PDB file of N, CA, C and O in Angstrom:
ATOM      1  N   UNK A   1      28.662 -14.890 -53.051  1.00 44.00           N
ATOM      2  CA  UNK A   1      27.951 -16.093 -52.638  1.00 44.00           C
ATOM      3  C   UNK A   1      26.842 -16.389 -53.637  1.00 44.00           C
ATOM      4  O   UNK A   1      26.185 -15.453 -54.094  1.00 44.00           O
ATOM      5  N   UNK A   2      26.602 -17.656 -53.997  1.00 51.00           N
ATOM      6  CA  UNK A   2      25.709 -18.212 -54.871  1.00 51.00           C
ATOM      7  C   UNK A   2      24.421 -18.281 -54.229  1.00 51.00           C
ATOM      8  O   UNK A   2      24.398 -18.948 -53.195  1.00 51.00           O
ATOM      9  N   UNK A   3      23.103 -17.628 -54.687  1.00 52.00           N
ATOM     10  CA  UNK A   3      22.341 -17.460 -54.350  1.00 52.00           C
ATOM     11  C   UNK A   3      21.189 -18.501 -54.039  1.00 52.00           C
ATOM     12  O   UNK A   3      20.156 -18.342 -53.389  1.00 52.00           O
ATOM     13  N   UNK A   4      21.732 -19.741 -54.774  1.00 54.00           N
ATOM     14  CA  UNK A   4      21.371 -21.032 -54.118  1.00 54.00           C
ATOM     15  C   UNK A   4      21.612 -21.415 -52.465  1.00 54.00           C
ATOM     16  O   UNK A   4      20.849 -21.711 -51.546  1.00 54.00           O
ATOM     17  N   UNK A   5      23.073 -21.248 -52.593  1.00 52.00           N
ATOM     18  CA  UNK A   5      23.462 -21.614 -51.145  1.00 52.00           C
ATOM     19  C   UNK A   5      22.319 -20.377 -49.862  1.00 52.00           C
ATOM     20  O   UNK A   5      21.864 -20.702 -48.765  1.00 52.00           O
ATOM     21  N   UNK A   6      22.203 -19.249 -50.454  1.00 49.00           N
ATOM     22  CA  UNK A   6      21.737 -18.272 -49.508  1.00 49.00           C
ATOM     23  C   UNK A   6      20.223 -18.667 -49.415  1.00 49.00           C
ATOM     24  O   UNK A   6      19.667 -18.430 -48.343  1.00 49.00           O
ATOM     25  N   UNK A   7      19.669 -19.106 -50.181  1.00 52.00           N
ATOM     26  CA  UNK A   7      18.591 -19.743 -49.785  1.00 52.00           C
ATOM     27  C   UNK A   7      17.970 -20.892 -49.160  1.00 52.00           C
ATOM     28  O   UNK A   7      16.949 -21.211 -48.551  1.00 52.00           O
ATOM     29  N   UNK A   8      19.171 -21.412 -49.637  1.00 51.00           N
ATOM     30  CA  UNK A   8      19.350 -22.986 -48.822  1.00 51.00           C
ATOM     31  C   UNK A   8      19.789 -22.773 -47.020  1.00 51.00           C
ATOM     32  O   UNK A   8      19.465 -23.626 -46.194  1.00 51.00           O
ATOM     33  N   UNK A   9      20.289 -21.946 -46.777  1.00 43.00           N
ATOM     34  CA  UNK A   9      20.979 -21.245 -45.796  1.00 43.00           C
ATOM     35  C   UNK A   9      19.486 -20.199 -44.745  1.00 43.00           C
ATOM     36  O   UNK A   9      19.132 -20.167 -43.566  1.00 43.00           O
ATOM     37  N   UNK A  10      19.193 -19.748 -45.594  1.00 42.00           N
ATOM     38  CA  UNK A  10      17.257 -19.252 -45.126  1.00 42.00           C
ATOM     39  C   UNK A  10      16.756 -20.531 -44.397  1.00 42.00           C
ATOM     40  O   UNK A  10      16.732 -20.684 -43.176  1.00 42.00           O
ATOM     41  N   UNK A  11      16.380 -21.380 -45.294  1.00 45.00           N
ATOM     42  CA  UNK A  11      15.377 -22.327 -44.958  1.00 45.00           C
ATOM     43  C   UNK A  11      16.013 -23.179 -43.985  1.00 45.00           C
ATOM     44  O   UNK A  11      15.201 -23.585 -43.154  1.00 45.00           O
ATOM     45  N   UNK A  12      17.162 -23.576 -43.812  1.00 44.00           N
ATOM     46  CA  UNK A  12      17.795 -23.760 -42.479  1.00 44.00           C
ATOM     47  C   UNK A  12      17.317 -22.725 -41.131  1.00 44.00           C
ATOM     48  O   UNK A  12      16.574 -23.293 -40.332  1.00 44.00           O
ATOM     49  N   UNK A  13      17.591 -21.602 -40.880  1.00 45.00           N
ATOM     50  CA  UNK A  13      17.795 -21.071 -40.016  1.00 45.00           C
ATOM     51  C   UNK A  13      16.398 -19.718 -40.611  1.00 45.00           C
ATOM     52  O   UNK A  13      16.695 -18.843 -41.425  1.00 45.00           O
ATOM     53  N   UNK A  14      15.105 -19.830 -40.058  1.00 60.00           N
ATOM     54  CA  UNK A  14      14.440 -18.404 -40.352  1.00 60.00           C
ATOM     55  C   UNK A  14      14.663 -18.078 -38.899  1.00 60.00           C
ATOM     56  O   UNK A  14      14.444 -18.691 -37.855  1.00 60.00           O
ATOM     57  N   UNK A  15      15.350 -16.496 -39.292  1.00 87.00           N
ATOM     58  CA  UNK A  15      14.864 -15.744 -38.581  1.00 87.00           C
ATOM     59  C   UNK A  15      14.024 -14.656 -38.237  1.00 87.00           C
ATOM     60  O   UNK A  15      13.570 -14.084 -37.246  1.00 87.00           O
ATOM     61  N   UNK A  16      14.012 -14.618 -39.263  1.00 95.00           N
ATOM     62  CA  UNK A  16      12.319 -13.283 -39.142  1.00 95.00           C
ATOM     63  C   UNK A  16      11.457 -14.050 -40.273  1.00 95.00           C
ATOM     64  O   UNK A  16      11.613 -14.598 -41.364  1.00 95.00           O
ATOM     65  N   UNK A  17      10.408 -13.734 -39.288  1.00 96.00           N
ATOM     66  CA  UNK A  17       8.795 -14.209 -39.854  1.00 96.00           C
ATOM     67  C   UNK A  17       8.054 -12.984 -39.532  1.00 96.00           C
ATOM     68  O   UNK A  17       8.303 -12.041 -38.781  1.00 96.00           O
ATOM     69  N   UNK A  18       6.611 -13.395 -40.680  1.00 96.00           N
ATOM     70  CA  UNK A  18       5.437 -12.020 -40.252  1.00 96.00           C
ATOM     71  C   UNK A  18       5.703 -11.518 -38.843  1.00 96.00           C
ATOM     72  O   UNK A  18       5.802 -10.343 -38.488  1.00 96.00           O
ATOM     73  N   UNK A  19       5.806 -12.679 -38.061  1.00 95.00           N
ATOM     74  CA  UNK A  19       5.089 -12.310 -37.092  1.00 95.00           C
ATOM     75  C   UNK A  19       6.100 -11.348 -35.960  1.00 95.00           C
ATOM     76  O   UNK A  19       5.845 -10.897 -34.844  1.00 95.00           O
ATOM     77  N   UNK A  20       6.927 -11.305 -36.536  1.00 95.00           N
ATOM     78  CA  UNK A  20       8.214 -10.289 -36.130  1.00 95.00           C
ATOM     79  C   UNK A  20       8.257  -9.425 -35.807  1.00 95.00           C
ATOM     80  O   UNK A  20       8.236  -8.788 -36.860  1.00 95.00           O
ATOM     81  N   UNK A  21       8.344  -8.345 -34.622  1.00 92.00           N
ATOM     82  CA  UNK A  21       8.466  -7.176 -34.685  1.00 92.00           C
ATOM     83  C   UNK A  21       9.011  -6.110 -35.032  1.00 92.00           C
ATOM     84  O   UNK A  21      10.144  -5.966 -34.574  1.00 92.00           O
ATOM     85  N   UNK A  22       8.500  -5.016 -35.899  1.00 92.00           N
ATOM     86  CA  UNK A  22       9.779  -4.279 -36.991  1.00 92.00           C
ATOM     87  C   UNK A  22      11.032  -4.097 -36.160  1.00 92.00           C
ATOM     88  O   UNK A  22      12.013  -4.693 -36.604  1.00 92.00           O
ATOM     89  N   UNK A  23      11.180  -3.510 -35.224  1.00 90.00           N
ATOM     90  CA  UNK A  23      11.772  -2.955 -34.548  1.00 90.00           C
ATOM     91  C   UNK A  23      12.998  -3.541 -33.628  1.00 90.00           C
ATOM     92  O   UNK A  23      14.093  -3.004 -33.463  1.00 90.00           O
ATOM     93  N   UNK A  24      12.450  -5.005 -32.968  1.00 91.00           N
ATOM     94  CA  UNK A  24      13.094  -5.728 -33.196  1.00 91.00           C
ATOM     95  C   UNK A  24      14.189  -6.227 -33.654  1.00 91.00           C
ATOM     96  O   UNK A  24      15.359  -6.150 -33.279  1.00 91.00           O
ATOM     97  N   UNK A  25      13.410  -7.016 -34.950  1.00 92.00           N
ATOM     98  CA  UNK A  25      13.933  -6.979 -36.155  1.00 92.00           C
ATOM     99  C   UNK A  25      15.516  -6.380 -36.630  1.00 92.00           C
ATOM    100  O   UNK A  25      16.688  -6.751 -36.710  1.00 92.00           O
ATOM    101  N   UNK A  26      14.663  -5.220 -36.870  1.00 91.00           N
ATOM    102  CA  UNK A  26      16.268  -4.072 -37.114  1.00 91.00           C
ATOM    103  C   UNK A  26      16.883  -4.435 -35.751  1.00 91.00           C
ATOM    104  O   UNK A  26      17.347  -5.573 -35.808  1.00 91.00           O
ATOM    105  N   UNK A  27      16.999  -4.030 -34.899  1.00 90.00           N
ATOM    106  CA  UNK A  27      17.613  -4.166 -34.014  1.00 90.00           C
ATOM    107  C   UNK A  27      18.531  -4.943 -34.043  1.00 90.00           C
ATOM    108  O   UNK A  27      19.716  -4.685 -34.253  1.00 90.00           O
ATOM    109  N   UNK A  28      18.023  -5.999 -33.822  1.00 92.00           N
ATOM    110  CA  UNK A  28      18.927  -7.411 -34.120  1.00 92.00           C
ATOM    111  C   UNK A  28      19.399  -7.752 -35.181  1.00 92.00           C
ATOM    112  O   UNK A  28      20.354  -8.527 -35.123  1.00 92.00           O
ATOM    113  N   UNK A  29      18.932  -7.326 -36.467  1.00 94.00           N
ATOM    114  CA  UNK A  29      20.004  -7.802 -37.838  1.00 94.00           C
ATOM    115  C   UNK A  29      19.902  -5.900 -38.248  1.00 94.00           C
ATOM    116  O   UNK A  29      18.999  -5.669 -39.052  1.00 94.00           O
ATOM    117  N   UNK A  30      20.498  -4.953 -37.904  1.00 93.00           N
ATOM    118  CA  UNK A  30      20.248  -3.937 -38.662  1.00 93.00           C
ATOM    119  C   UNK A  30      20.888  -4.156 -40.155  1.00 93.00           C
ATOM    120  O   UNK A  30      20.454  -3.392 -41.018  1.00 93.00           O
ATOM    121  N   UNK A  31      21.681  -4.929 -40.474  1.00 95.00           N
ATOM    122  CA  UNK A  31      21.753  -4.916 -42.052  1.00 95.00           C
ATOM    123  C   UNK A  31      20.543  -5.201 -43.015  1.00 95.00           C
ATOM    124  O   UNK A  31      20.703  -5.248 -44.235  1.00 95.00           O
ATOM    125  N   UNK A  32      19.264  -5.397 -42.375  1.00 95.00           N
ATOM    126  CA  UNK A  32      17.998  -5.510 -43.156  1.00 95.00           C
ATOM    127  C   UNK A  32      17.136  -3.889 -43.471  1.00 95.00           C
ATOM    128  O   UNK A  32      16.021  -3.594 -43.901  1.00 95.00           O
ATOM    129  N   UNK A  33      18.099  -3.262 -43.090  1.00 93.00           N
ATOM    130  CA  UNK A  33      17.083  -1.801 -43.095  1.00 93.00           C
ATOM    131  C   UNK A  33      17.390  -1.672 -44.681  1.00 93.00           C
ATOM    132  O   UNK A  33      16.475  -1.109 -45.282  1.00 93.00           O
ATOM    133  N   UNK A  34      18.401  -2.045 -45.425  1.00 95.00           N
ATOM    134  CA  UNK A  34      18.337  -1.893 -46.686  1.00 95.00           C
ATOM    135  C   UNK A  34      17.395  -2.639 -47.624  1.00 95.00           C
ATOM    136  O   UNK A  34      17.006  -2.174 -48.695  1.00 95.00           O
ATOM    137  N   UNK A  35      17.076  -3.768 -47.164  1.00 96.00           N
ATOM    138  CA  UNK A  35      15.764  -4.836 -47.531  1.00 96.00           C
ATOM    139  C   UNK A  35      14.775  -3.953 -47.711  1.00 96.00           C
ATOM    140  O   UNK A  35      14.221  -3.676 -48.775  1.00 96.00           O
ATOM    141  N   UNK A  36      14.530  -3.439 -46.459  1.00 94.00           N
ATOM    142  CA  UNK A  36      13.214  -2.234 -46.056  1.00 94.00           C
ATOM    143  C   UNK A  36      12.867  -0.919 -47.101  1.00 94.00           C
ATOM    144  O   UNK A  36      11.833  -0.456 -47.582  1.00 94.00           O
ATOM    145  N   UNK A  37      14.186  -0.616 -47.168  1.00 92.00           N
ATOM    146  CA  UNK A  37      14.505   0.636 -48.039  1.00 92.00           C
ATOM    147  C   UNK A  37      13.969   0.181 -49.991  1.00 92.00           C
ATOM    148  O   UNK A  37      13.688   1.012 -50.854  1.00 92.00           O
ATOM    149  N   UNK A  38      13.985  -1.264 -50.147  1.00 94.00           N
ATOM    150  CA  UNK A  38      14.265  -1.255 -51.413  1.00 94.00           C
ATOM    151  C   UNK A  38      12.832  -2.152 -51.457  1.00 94.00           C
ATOM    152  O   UNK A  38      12.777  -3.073 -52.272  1.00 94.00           O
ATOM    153  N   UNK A  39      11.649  -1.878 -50.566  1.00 94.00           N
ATOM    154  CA  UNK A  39      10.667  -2.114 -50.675  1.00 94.00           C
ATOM    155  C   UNK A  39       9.968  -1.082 -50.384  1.00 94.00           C
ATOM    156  O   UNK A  39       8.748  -1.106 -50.222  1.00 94.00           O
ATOM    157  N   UNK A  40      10.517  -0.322 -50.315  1.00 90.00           N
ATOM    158  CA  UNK A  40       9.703   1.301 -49.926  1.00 90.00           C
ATOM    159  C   UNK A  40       9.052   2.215 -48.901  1.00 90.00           C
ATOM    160  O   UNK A  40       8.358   3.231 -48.888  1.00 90.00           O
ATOM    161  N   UNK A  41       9.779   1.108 -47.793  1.00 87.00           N
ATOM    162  CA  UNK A  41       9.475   0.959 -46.213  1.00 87.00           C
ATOM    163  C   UNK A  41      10.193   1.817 -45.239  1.00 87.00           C
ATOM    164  O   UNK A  41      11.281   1.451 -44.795  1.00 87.00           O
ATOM    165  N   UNK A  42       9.626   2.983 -44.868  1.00 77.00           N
ATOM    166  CA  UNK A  42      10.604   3.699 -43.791  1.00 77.00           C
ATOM    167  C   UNK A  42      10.393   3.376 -42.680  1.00 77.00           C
ATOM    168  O   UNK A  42      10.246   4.185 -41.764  1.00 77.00           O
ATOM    169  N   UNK A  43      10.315   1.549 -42.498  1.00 65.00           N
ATOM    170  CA  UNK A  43       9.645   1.786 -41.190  1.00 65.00           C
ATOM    171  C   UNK A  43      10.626   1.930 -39.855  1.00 65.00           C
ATOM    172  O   UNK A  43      10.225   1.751 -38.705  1.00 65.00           O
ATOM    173  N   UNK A  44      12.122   2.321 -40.258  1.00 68.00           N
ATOM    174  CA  UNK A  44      12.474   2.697 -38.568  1.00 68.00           C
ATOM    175  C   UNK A  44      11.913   3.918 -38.331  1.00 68.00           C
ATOM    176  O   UNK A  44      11.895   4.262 -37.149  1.00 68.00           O
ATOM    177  N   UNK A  45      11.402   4.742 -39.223  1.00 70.00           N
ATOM    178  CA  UNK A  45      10.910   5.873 -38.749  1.00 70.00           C
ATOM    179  C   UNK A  45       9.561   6.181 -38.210  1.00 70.00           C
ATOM    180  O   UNK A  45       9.143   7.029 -37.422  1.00 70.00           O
ATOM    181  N   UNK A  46       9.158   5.470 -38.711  1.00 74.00           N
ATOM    182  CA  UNK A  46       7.663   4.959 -38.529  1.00 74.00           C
ATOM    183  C   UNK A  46       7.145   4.753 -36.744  1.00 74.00           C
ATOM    184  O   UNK A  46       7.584   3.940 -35.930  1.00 74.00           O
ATOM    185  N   UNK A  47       6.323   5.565 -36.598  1.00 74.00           N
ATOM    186  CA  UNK A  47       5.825   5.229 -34.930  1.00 74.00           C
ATOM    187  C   UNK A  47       5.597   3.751 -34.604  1.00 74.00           C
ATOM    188  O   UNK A  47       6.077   3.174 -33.628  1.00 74.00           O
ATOM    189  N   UNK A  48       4.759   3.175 -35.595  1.00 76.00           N
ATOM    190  CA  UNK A  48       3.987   1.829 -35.984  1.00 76.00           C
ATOM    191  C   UNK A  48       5.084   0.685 -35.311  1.00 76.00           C
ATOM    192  O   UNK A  48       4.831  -0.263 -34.567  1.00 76.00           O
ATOM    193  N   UNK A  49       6.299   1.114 -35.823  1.00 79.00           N
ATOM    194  CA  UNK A  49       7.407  -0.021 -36.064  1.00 79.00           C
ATOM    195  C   UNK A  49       7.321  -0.094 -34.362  1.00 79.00           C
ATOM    196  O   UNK A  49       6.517  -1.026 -34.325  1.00 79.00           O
ATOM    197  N   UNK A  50       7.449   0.066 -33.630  1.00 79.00           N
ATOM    198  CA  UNK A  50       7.276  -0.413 -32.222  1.00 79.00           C
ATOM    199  C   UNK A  50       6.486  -1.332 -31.648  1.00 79.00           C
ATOM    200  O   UNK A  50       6.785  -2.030 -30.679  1.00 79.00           O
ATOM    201  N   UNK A  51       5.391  -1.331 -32.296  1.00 87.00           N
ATOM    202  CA  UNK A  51       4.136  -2.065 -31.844  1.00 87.00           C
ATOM    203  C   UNK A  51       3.319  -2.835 -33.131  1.00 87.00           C
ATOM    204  O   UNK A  51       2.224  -3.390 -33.046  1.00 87.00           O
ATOM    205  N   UNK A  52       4.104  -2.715 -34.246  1.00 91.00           N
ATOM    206  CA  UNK A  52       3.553  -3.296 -35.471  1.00 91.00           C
ATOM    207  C   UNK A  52       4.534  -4.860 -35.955  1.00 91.00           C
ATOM    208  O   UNK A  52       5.741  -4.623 -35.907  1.00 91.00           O
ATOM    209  N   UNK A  53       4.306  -5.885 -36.257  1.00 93.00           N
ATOM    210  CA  UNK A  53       4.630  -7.030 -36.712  1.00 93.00           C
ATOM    211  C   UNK A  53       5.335  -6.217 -38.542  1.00 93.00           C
ATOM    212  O   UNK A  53       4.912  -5.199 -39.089  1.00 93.00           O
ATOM    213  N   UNK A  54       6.318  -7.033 -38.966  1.00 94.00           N
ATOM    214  CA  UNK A  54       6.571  -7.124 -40.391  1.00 94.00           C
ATOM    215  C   UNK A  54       5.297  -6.897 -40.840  1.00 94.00           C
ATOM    216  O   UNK A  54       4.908  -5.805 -41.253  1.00 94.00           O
ATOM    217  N   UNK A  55       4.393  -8.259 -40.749  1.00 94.00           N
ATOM    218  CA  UNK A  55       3.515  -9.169 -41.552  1.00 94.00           C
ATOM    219  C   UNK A  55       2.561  -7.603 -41.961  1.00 94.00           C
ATOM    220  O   UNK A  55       2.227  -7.311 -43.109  1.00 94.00           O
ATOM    221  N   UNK A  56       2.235  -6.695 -40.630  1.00 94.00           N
ATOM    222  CA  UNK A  56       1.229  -6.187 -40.764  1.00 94.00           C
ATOM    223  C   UNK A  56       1.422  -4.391 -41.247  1.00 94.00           C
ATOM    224  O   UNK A  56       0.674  -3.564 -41.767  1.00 94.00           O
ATOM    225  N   UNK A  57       2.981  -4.382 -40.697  1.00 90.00           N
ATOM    226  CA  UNK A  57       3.487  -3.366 -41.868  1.00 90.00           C
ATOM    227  C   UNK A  57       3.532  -3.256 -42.912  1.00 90.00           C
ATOM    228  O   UNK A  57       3.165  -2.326 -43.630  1.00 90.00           O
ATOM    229  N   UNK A  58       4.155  -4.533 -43.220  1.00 92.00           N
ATOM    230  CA  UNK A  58       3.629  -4.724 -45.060  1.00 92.00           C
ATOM    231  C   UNK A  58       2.807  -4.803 -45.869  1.00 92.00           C
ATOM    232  O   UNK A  58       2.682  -4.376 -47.017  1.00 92.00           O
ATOM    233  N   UNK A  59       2.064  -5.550 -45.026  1.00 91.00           N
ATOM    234  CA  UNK A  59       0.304  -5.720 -45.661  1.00 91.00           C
ATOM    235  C   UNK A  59      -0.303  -4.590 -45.075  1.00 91.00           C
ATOM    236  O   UNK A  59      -1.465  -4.527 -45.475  1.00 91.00           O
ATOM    237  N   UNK A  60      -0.018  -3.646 -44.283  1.00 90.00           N
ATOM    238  CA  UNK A  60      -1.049  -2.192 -44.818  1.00 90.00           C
ATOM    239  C   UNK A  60      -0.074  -1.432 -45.890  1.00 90.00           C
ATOM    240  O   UNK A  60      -0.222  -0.245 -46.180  1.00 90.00           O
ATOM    241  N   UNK A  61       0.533  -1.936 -46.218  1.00 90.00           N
ATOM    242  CA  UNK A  61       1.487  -1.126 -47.779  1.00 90.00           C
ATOM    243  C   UNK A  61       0.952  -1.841 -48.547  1.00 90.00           C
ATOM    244  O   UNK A  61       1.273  -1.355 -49.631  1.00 90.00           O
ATOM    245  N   UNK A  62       0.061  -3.067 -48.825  1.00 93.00           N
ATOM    246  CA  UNK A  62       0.272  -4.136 -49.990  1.00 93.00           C
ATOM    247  C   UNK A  62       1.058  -4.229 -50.559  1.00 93.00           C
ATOM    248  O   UNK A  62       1.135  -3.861 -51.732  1.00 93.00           O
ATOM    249  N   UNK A  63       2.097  -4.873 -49.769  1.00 94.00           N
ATOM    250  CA  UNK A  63       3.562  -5.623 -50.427  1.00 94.00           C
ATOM    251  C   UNK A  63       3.194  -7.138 -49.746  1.00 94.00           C
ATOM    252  O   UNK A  63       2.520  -7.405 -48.751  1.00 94.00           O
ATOM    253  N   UNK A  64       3.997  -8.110 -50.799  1.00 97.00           N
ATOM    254  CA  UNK A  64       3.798  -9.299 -51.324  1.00 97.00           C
ATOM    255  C   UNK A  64       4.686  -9.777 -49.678  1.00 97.00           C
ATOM    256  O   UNK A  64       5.830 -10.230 -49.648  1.00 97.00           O
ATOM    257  N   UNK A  65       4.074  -9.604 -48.819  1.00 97.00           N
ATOM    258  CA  UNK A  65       4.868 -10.487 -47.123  1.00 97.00           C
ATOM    259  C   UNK A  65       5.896 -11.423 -46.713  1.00 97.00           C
ATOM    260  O   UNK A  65       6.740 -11.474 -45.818  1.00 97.00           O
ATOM    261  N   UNK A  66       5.424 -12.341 -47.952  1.00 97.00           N
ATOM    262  CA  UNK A  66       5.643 -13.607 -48.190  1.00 97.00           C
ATOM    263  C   UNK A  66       7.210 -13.420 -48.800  1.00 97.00           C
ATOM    264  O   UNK A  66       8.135 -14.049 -48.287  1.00 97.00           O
ATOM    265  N   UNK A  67       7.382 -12.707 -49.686  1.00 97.00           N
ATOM    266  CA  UNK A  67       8.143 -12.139 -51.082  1.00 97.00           C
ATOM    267  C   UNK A  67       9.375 -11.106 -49.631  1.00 97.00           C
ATOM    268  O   UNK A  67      10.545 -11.472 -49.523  1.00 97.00           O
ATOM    269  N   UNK A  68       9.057 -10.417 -49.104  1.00 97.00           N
ATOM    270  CA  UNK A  68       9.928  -9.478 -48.399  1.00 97.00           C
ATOM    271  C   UNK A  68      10.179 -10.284 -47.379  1.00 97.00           C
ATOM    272  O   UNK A  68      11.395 -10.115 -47.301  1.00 97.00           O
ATOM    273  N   UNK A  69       9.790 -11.401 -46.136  1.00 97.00           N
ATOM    274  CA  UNK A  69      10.190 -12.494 -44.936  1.00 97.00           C
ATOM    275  C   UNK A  69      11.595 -13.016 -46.238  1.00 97.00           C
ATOM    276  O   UNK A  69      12.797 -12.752 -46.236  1.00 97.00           O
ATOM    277  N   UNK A  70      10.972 -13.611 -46.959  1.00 97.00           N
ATOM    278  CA  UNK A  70      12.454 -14.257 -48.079  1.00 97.00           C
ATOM    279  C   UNK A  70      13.727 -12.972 -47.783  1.00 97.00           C
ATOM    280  O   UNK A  70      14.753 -12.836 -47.117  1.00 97.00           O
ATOM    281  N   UNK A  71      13.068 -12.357 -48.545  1.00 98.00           N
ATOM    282  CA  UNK A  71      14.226 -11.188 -49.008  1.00 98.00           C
ATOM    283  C   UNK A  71      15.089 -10.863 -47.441  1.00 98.00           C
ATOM    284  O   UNK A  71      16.313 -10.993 -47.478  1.00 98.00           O
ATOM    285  N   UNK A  72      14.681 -10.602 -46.599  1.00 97.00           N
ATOM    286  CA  UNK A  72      15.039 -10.043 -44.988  1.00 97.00           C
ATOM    287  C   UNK A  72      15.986 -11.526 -44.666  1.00 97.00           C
ATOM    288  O   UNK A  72      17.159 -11.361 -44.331  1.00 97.00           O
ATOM    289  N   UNK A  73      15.530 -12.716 -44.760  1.00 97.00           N
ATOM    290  CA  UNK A  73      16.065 -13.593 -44.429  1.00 97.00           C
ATOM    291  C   UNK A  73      17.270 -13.917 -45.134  1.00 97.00           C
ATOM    292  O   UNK A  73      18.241 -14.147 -44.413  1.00 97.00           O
ATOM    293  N   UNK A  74      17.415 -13.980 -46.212  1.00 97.00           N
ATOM    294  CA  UNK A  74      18.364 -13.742 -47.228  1.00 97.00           C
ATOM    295  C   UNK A  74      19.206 -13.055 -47.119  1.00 97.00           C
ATOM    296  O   UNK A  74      20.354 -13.399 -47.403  1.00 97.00           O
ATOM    297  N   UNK A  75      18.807 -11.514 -46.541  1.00 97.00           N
ATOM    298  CA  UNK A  75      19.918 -10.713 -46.608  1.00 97.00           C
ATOM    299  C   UNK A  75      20.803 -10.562 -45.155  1.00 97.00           C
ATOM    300  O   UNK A  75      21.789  -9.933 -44.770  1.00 97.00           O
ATOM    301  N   UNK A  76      19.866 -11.495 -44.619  1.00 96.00           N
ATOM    302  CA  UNK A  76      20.834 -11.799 -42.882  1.00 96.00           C
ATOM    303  C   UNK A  76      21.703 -12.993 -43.120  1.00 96.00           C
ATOM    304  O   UNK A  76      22.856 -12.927 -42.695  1.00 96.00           O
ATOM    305  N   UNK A  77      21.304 -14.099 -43.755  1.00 94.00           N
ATOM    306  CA  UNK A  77      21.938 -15.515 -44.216  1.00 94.00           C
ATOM    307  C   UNK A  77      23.811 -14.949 -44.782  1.00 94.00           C
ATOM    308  O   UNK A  77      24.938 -15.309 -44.443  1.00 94.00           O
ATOM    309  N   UNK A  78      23.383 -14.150 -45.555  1.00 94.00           N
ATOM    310  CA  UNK A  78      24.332 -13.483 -46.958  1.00 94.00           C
ATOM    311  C   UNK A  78      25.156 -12.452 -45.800  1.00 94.00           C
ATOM    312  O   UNK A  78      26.386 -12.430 -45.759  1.00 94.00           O
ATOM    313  N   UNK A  79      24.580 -11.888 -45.181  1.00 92.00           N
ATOM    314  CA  UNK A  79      25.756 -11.296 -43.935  1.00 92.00           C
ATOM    315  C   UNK A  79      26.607 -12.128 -43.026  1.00 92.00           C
ATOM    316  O   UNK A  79      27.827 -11.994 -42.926  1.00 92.00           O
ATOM    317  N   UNK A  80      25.693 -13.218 -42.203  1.00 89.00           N
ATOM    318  CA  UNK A  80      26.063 -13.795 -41.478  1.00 89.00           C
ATOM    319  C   UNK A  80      27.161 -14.667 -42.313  1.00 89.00           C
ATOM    320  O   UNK A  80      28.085 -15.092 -41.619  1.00 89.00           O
ATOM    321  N   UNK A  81      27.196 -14.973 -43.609  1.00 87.00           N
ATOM    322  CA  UNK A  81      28.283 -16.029 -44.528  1.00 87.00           C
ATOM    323  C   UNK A  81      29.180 -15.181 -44.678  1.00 87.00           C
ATOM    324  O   UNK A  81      30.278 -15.736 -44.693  1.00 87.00           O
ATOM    325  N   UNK A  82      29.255 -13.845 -44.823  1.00 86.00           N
ATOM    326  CA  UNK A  82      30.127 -13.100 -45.255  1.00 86.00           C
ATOM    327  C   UNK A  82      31.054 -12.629 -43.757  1.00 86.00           C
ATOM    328  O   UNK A  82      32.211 -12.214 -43.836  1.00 86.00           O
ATOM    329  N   UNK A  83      30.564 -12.730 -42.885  1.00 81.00           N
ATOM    330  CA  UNK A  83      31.028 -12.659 -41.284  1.00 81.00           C
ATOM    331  C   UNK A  83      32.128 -13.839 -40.943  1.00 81.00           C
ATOM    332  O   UNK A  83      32.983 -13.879 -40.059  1.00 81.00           O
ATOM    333  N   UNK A  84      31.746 -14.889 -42.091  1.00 75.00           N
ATOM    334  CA  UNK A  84      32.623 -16.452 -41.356  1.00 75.00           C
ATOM    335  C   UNK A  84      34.098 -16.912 -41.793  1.00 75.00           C
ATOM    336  O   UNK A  84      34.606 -17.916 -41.292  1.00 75.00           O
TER     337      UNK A  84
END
């Protein structure tokens, strides 16, 4: 898939924002734990991830929030196309 369309395909449909709960999150798209992984994030393991938002997991790592909501969204868009 052309990575145009997968973005174009994001901004249609967000589904995870900051304000997201990690846990959640995985839950519902677990194909994003690799997103997680390649930002340096263990957070299913993480106690935090229960009661912690994306936004605020990331930003006590100082990772770019903004930069990883894309990436997570992207990589659910790019599943869900590959599902159809």
């Amino acid at each position: 898939m052309e990575m145009n369309n997968v973005k174009d395909t994001v901004e249609k449909v967000q589904k995870i924002t900051a304000d997201t709960n990690i846990i959640e999150a995985v839950q519902a798209h677990p194909e994003i734990m690799q997103v997680f992984a390649e930002y340096g994030l263990g957070c299913i393991g993480c106690m935090a991830s229960s009661f912690e938002t994306i936004g605020e997991g990331a930003g006590a790592h100082g990772l770019d929030v903004p930069a990883l909501i894309e990436d997570l969204n992207a990589c659910i868009a790019e599943y869900e196309d590959e599902k159809k």
